[in-house]
Coordinates of C-alpha atoms in Angstrom, one line a residue:
Chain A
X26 CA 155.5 126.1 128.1
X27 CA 155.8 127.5 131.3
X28 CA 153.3 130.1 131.5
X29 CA 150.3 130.5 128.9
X30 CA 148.2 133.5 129.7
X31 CA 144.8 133.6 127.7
X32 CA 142.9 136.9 127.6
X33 CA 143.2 137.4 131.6
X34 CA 140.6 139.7 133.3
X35 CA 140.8 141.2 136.4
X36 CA 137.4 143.7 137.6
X37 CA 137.9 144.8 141.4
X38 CA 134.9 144.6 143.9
X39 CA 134.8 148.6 143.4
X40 CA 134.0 148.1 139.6
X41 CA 137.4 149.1 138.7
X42 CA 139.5 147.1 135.9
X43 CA 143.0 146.4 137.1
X44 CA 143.3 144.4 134.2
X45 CA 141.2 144.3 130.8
X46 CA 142.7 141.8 128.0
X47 CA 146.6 140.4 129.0
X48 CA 147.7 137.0 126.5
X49 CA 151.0 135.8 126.1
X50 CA 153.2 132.5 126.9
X51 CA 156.4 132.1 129.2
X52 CA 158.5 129.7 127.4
X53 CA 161.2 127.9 129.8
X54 CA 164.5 129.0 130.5
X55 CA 163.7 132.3 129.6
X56 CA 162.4 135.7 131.4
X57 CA 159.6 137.1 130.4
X58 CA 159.4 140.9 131.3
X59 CA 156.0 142.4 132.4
X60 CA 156.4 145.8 131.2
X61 CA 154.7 148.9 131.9
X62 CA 154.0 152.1 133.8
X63 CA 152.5 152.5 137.1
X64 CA 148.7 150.9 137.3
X65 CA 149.2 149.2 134.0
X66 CA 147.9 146.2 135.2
X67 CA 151.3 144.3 135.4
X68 CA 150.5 143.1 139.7
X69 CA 147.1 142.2 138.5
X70 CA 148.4 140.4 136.1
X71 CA 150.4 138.6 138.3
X72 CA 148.0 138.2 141.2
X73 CA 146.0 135.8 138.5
X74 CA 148.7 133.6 137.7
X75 CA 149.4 133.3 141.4
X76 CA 146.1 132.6 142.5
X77 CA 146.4 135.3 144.5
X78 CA 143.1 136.6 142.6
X79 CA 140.3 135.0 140.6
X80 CA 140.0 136.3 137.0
X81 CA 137.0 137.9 136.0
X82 CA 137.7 137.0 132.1
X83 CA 140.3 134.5 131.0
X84 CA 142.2 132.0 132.3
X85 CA 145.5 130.8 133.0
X86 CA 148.2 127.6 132.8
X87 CA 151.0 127.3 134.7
X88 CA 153.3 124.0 134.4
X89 CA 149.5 123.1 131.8
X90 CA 147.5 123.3 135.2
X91 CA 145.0 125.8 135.0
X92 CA 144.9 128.9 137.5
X93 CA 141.1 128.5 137.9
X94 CA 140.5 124.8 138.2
X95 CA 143.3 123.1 139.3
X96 CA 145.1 125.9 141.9
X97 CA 146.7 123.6 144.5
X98 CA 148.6 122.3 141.4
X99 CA 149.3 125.4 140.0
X100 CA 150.6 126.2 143.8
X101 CA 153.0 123.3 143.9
X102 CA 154.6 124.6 141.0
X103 CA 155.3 128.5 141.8
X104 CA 157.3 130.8 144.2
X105 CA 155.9 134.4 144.3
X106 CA 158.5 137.8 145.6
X107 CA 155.6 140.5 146.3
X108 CA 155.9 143.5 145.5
X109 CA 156.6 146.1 148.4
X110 CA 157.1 142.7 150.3
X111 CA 158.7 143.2 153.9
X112 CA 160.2 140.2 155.8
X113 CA 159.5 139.9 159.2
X114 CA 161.7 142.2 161.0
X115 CA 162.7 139.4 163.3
X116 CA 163.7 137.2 160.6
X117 CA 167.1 136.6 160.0
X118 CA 168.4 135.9 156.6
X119 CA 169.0 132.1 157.8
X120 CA 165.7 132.0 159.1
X121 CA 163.9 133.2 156.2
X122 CA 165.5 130.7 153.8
X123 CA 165.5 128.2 156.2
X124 CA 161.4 128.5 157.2
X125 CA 161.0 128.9 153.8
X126 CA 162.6 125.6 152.3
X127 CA 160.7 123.7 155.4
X128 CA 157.8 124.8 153.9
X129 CA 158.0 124.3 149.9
X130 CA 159.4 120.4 151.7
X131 CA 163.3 120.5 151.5
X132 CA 165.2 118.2 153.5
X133 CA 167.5 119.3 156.3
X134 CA 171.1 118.6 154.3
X135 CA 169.0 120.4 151.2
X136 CA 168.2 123.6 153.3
X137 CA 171.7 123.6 154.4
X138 CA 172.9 123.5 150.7
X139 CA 170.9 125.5 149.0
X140 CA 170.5 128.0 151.6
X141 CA 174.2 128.6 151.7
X142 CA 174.1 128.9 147.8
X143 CA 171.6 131.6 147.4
X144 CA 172.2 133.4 149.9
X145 CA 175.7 134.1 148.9
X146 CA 174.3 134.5 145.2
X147 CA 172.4 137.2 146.8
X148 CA 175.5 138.4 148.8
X149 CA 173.7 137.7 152.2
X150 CA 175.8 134.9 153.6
X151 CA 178.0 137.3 155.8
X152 CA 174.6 139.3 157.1
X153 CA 173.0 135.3 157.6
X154 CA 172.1 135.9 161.1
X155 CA 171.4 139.3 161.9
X156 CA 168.1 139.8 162.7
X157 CA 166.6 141.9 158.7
X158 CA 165.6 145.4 160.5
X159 CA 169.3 145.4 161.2
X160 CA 169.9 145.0 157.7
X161 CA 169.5 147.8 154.7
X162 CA 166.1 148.0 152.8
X163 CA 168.0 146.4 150.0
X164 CA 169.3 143.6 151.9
X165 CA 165.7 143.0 153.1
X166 CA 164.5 142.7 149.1
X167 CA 167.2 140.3 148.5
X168 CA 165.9 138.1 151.6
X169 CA 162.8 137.7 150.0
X170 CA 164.1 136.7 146.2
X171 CA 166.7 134.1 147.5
X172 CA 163.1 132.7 149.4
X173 CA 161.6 132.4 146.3
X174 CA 165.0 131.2 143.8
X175 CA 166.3 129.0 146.8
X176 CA 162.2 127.0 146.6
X177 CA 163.2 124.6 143.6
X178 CA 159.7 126.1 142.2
X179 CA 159.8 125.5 138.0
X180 CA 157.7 129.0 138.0
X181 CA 159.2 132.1 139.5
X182 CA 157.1 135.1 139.5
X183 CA 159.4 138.4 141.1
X184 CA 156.8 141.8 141.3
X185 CA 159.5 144.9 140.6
X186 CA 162.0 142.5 142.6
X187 CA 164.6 145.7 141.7
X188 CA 162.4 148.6 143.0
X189 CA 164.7 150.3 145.6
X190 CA 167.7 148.9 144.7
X191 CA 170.8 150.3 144.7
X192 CA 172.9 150.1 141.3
X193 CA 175.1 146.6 143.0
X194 CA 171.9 145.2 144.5
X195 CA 170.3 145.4 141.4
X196 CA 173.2 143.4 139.3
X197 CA 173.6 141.2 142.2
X198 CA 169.7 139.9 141.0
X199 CA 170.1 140.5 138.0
X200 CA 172.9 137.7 137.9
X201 CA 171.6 135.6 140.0
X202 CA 167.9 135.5 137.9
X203 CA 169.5 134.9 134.7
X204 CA 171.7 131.5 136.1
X205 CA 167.8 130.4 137.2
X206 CA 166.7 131.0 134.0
X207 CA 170.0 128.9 132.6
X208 CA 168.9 125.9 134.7
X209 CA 165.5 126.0 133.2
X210 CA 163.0 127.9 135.3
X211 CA 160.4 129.9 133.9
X212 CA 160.9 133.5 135.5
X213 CA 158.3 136.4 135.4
X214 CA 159.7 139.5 136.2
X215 CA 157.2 142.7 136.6
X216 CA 158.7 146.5 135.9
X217 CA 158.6 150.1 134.4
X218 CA 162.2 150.1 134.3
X219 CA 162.2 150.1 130.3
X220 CA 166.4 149.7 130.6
X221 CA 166.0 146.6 133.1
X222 CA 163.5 144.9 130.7
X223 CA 166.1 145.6 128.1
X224 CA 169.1 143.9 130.0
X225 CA 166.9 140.9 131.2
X226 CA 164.5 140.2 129.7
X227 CA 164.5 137.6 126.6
X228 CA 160.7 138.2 126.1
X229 CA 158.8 140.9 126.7
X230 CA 155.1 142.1 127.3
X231 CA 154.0 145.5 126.8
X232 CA 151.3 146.2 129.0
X233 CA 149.4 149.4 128.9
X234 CA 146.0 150.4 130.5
X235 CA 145.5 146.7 131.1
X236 CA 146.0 145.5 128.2
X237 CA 149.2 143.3 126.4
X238 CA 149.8 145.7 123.4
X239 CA 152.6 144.2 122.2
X240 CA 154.9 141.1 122.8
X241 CA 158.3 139.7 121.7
X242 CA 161.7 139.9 122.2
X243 CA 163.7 143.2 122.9
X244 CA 165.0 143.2 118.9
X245 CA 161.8 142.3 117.4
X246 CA 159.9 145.1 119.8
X247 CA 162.2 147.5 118.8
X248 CA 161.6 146.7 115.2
X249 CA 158.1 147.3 115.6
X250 CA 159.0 150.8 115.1
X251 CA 159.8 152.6 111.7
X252 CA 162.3 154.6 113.2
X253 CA 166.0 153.9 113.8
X254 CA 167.4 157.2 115.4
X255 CA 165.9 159.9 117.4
X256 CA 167.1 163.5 117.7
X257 CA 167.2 165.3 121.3
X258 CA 167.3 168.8 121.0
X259 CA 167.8 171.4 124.2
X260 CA 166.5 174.7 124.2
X261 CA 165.6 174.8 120.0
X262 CA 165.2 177.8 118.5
X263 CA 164.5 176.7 115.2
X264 CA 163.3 172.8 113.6
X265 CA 162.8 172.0 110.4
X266 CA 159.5 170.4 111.5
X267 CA 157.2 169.3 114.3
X268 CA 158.6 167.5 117.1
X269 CA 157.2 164.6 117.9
X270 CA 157.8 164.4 121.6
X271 CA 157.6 167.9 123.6
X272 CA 159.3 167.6 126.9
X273 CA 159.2 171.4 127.4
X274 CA 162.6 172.9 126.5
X275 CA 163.8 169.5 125.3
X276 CA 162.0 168.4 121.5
X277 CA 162.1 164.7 120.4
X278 CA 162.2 164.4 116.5
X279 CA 162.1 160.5 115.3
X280 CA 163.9 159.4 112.2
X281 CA 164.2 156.6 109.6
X282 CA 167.9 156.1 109.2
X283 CA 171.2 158.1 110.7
X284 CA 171.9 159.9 107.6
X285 CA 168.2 161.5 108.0
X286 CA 169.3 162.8 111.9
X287 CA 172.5 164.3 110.7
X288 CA 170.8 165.7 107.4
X289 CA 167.6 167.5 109.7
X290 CA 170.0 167.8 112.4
X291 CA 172.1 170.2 110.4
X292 CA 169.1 172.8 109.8
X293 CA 168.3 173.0 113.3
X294 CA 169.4 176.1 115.7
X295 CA 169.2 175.1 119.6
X296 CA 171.5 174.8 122.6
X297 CA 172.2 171.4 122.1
X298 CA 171.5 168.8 119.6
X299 CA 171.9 164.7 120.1
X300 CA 171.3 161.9 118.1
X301 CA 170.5 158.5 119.9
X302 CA 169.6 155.3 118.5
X303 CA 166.1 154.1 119.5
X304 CA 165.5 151.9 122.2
X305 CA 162.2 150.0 123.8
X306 CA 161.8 153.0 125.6
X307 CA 160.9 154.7 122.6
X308 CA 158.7 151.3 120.7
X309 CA 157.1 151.6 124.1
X310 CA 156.0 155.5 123.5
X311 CA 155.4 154.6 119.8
X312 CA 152.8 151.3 120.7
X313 CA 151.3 153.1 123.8
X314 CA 150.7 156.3 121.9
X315 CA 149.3 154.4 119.2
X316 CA 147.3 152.5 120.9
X317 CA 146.1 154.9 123.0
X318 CA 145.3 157.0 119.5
X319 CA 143.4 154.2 118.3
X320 CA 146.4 153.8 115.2
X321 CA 146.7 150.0 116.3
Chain B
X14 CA 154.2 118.2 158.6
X15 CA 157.1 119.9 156.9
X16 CA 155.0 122.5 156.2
X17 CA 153.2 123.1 159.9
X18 CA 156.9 123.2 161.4
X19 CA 158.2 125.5 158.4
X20 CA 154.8 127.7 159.1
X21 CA 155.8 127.3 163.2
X22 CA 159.9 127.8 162.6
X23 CA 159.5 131.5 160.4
X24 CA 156.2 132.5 163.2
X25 CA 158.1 131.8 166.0
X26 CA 161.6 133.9 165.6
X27 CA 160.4 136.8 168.0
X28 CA 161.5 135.1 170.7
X29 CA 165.1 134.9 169.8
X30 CA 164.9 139.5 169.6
X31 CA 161.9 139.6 172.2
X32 CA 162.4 137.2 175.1
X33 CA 161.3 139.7 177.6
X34 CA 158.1 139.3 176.4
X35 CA 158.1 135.8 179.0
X36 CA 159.6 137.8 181.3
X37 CA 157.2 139.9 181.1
X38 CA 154.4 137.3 181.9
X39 CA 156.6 135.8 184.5
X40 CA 156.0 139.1 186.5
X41 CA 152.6 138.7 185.6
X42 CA 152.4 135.7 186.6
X43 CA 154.2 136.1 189.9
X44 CA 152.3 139.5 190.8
X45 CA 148.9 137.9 190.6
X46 CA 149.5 134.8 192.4
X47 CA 150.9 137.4 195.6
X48 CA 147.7 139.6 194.8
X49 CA 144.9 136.5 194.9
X50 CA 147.2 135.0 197.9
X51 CA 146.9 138.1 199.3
X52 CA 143.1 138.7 199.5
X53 CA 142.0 135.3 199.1
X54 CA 144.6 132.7 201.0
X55 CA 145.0 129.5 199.5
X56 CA 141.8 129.8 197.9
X57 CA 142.7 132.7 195.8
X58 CA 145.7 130.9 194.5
X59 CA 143.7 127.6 193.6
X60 CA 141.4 130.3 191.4
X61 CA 144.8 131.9 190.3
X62 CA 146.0 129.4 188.3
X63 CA 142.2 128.3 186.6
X64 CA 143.0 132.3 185.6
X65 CA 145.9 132.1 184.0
X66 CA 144.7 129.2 182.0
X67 CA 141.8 131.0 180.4
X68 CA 143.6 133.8 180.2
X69 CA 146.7 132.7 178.5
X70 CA 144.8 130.8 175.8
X71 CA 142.5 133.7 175.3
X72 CA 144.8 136.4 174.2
X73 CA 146.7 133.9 172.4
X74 CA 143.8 133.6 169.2
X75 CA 142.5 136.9 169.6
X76 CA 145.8 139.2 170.3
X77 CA 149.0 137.1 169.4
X78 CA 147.5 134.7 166.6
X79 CA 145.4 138.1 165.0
X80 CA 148.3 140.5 165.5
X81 CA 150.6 138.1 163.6
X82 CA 148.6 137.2 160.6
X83 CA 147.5 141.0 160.5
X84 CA 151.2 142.0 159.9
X85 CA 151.4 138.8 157.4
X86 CA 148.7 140.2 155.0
X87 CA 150.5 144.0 155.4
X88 CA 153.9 143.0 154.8
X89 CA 152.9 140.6 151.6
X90 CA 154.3 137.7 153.8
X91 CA 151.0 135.7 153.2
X92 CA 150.8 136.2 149.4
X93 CA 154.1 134.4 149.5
X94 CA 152.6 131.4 151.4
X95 CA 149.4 131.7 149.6
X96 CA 151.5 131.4 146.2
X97 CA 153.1 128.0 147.7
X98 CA 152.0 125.0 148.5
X99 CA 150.6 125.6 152.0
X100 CA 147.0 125.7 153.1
X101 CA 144.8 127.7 155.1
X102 CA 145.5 124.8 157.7
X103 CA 149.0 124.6 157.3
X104 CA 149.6 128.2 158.0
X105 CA 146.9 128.9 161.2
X106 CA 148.1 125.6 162.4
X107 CA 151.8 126.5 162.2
X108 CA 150.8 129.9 164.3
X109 CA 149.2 128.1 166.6
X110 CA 151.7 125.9 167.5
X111 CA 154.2 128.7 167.5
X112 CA 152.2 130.7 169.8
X113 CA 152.0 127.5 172.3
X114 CA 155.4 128.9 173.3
X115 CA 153.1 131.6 175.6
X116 CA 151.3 129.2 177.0
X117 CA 154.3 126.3 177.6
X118 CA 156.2 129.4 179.3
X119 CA 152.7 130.2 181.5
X120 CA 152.6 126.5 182.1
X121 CA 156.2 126.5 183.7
X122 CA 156.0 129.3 186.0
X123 CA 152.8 128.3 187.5
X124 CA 154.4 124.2 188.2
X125 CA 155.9 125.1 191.6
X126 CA 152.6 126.5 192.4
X127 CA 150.8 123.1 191.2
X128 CA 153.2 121.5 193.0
X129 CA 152.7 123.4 196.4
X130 CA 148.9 123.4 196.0
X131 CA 148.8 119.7 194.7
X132 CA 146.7 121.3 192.2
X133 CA 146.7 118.8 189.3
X134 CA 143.0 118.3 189.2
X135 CA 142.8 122.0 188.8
X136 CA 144.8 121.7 185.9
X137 CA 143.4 119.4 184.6
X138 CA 139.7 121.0 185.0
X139 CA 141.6 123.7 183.2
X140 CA 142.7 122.2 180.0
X141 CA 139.1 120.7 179.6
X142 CA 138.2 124.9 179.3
X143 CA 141.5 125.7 177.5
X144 CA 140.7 123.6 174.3
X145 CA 137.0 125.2 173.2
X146 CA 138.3 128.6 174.3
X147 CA 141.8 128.0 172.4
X148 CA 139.2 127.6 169.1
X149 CA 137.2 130.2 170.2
X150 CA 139.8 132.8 170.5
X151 CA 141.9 131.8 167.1
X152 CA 138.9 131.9 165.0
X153 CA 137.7 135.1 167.0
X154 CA 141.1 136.7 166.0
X155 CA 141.2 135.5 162.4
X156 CA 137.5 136.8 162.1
X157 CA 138.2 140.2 163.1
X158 CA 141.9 140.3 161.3
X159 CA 140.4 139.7 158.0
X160 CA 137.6 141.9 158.2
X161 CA 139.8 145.0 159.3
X162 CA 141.3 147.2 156.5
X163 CA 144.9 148.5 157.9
X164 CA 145.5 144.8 159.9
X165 CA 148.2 146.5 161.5
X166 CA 145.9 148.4 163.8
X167 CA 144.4 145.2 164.8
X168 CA 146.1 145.8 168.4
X169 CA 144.5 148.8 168.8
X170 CA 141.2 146.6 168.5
X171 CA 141.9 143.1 170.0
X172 CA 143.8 144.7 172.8
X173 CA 140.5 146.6 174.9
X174 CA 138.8 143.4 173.8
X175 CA 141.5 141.0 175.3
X176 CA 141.3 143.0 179.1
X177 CA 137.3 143.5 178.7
X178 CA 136.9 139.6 178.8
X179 CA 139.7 138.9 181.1
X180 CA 139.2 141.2 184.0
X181 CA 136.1 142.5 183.9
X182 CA 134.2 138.8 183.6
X183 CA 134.5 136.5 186.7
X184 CA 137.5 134.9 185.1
X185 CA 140.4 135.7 188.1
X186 CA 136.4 135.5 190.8
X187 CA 134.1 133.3 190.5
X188 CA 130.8 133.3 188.7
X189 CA 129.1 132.1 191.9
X190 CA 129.5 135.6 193.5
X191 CA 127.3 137.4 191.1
X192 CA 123.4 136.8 191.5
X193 CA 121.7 134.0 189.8
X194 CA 119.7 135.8 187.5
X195 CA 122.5 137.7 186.1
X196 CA 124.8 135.0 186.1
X197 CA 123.6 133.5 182.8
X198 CA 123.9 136.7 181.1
X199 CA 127.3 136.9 182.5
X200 CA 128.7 133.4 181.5
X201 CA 127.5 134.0 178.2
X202 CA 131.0 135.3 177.6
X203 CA 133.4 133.0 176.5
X204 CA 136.4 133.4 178.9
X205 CA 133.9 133.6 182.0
X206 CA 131.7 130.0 180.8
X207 CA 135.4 129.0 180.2
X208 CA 136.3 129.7 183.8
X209 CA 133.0 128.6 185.5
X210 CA 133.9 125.0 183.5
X211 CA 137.4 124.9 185.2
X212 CA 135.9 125.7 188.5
X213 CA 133.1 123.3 188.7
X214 CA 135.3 120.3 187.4
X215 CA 138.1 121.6 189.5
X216 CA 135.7 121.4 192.1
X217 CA 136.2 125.3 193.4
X218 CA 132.8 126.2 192.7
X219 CA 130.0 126.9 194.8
X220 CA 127.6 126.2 192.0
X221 CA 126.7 123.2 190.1
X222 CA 125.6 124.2 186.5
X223 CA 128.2 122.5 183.8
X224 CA 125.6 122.1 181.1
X225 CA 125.0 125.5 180.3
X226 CA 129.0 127.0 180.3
X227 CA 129.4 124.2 178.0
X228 CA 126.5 125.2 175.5
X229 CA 127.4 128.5 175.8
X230 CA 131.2 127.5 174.6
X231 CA 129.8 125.4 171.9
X232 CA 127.5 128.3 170.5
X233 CA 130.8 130.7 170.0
X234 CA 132.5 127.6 168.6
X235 CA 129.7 127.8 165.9
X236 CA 129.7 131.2 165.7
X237 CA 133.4 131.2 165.1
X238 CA 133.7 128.9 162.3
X239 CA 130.4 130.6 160.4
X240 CA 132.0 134.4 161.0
X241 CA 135.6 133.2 160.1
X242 CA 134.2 131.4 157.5
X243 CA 132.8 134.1 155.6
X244 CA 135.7 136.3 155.5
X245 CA 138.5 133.9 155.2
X246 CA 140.2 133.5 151.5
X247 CA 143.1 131.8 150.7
X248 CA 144.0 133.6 147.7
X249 CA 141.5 133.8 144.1
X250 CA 140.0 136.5 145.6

């Protein structure tokens, strides 16, 4: 197991939880997708498995080491991409990878090699030595994750690694995540992006309000929920029963089976009228409402 | 080691976008040493150079050193080093021997003046200064850098201190000029006790006194490791 996180804790100086009760296990080879919404607790979370902060309740194994007792070791074994992190604008793409592999103890024909591989996974070998505040915010992310993939670390932990992307900067990680996970690293990946944790993620962790509310893989998440289809319906006039989402002049009706949507769909008088299939967006809204509503 | 020289290689990549920075203390360098030769002959370049010394190492800990790690911790820089296997003495190291660069560069310009003066004992008086001040300064710096909360306005903070303690203090004059009573309350700052130890080893002072610029120095020395020592964390915060 890669990562085993056991009931982790995090109450700030100021009295304020940034996380409350977060459990679950990072198997090898795999991603594991923090998900969540804005102050859900995800960076906390991953400030305790980093030893960036000291848990309040819980603890932690990375590699078996444990976060609170045995942190040089866990530090040996992890590579961390910040959120919000900006390289040193004097840094050069070269530089950073290059510093960077001195550091986590490469050799000099090493840094040559694997610098030239990731940073032409992260389609920065042509940009290598301009200075990064000539390059585009974008390019400046991708500095920082070929740091982190480029370290040979067994434990890579990437905060919303995608925020700010464009739509081609954001495959380009993408890709280039998933062959790290193929050669068995353990990659934790924080976002709200419900679709990216959907494309990447082989596991997935919920969080809400600090707390992991639910945990598995994108098909047994979505399962979680007794619906299959949902019905989106523009400027309604007339449903044949309460929404269950109101987004204003858009309605959200959930519903067992397709034959159902097409059956309640047919009574309905509005604008327009759509029938999806579910996705974790929606199990998200279903546990988090639940939760929240104290039905879990 | 690989980690001191990674730590020194990444710190150290201004210089390739801002060289004119040492140009920059070249004219420095150059415009004092006409100034003191000006007013003070010979005499006033022999102090010169016991100047730049204490200067130079000064503003490297409490300006260059705190500025750096200040826009580490903003950028998120140092949560990737903290998340790694470096240490606290890894990483200050590394800056430290990156920001040698300042002083190897001071060092350079002033040699034709050592050479013209036959100054070497001067030098020499000076690097016996540089060392405790060196230690003073960086844990000054990381003191106040990890206290403040925006670390990026840390110039706006080590700056005024950096000229205070340079020009105001009998650092480019000598301490022997002020009267005796106020002279201990005056070399209780660290660049002056620093510059009164150059002076009197490099034999350019008119007052013989060693013991107590070196107490002084070895009272911030304390009081630099117990400050920086409190606010310093390395992560598991």
């Amino acid at each position: 197991m890669g990562v085993e996180a056991e009931h982790l804790a995090k109450m700030y100086p100021n009295g304020i939880w940034g996380a409350r009760d977060v459990d679950f296990k990072a198997e090898k080879s795999k991603i594991t997708v923090l998900l969540g919404p804005n102050g859900a607790g995800k960076t906390t979370t991953v400030g305790m498995l980093t030893t960036l902060l000291k848990p309040t309740k819980g603890d932690a194994r990375i590699m078996g080491y444990s976060t609170r007792r045995e942190v040089w070791k866990v530090r040996e074994n992890i590579a961390l991409c910040p959120q919000d992190i900006h390289v040193d604008s004097n840094w050069t793409p070269w530089n950073a990878i290059k510093g960077y592999l001195m550091i986590r103890g490469r050799s000099t024909e090493e840094i040559k090699e694997m610098g030239e591989r990731y940073l032409k996974h992260l389609d920065l070998w042509e940009v290598r030595d301009r200075p990064s505040i000539q390059l585009s915010g974008g390019q400046r992310k991708r500095i920082a994750v070929a740091m982190v993939l480029a370290s040979g670390a067994p434990v890579i932990f990437l905060d919303e690694p995608t925020s700010g992307l464009d739509v081609e900067g954001r495959y380009v990680v993408w890709k280039s995540l998933r062959e790290e996970a193929s050669k068995g690293k353990t990659i934790i990946l924080t976002t709200h992006d419900m679709k990216e944790a959907e494309i990447l993620g082989d596991y997935i962790v919920m969080i809400s309000k600090g707390i992991s509310v639910a945990t598995g893989t994108p098909e047994e998440l979505r399962a979680k929920i007794p619906y299959t289809h949902k019905i989106v319906v523009k400027g309604a006039k007339k449903l044949p029963r309460n929404e269950d989402i109101d987004l204003g002049d858009r309605k959200i009706l959930y519903v067992e089976s397709k034959e159902e949507a097409i059956e309640l769909a047919e009574g309905m008088e509005a604008m327009s009228i759509s029938i999806e299939e579910t996705s974790l967006e929606d199990t998200y809204l279903y546990i988090v409402g639940g939760v929240a509503n104290g039905k879990d | 080691m690989g980690k001191i020289s990674g730590v020194a290689y990444l710190t150290s990549r201004w210089i390739r976008r801002q060289p004119m920075w040492l140009v920059q203390d070249l004219f420095v360098v150059a415009g004092f040493a006409i100034l003191m030769f000006v007013w003070g002959g010979i005499m006033g370049l022999r102090n010169v150079l016991i100047a730049w010394f204490i200067s130079g190492s000064w503003g490297m800990g409490v300006n260059l050193v705190a500025q750096s790690i200040g826009w580490d911790k903003q950028g998120k820089v140092m949560d990737m080093f903290i998340a790694s296997p470096v240490k606290p003495f890894h990483y200050l190291f590394g800056y430290f021997l990156s920001s040698l660069i300042f002083l190897g560069a001071d060092f350079l310009y002033m040699l034709p003046l050592v050479f013209f003066l036959d100054a070497w004992r001067i030098v020499l008086a000076s690097l016996v200064a540089v060392v405790p001040i060196l230690i003073i300064s960086n844990l000054v710096g990381l003191a106040i850098v990890m206290r403040i909360k925006k670390p990026t306005n840390i110039s706006a903070l080590t700056n005024p201190i950096q000229m205070m303690l340079i020009i105001l203090p009998p650092v480019f004059y000598p301490a022997s000029v002020i009267p005796e009573g106020a002279r201990y309350f005056v070399l209780l700052i660290p660049t002056a006790a620093g510059a009164e130890i150059a002076r009197q080893i490099g034999g350019l002072s008119t007052w013989n006194n060693l013991w107590y610029p070196f107490l002084v120095l070895a009272a911030w020395v304390i009081m630099g490791v117990v400050s920086s020592a409190k606010v310093v964390r390395w992560g598991m915060e």
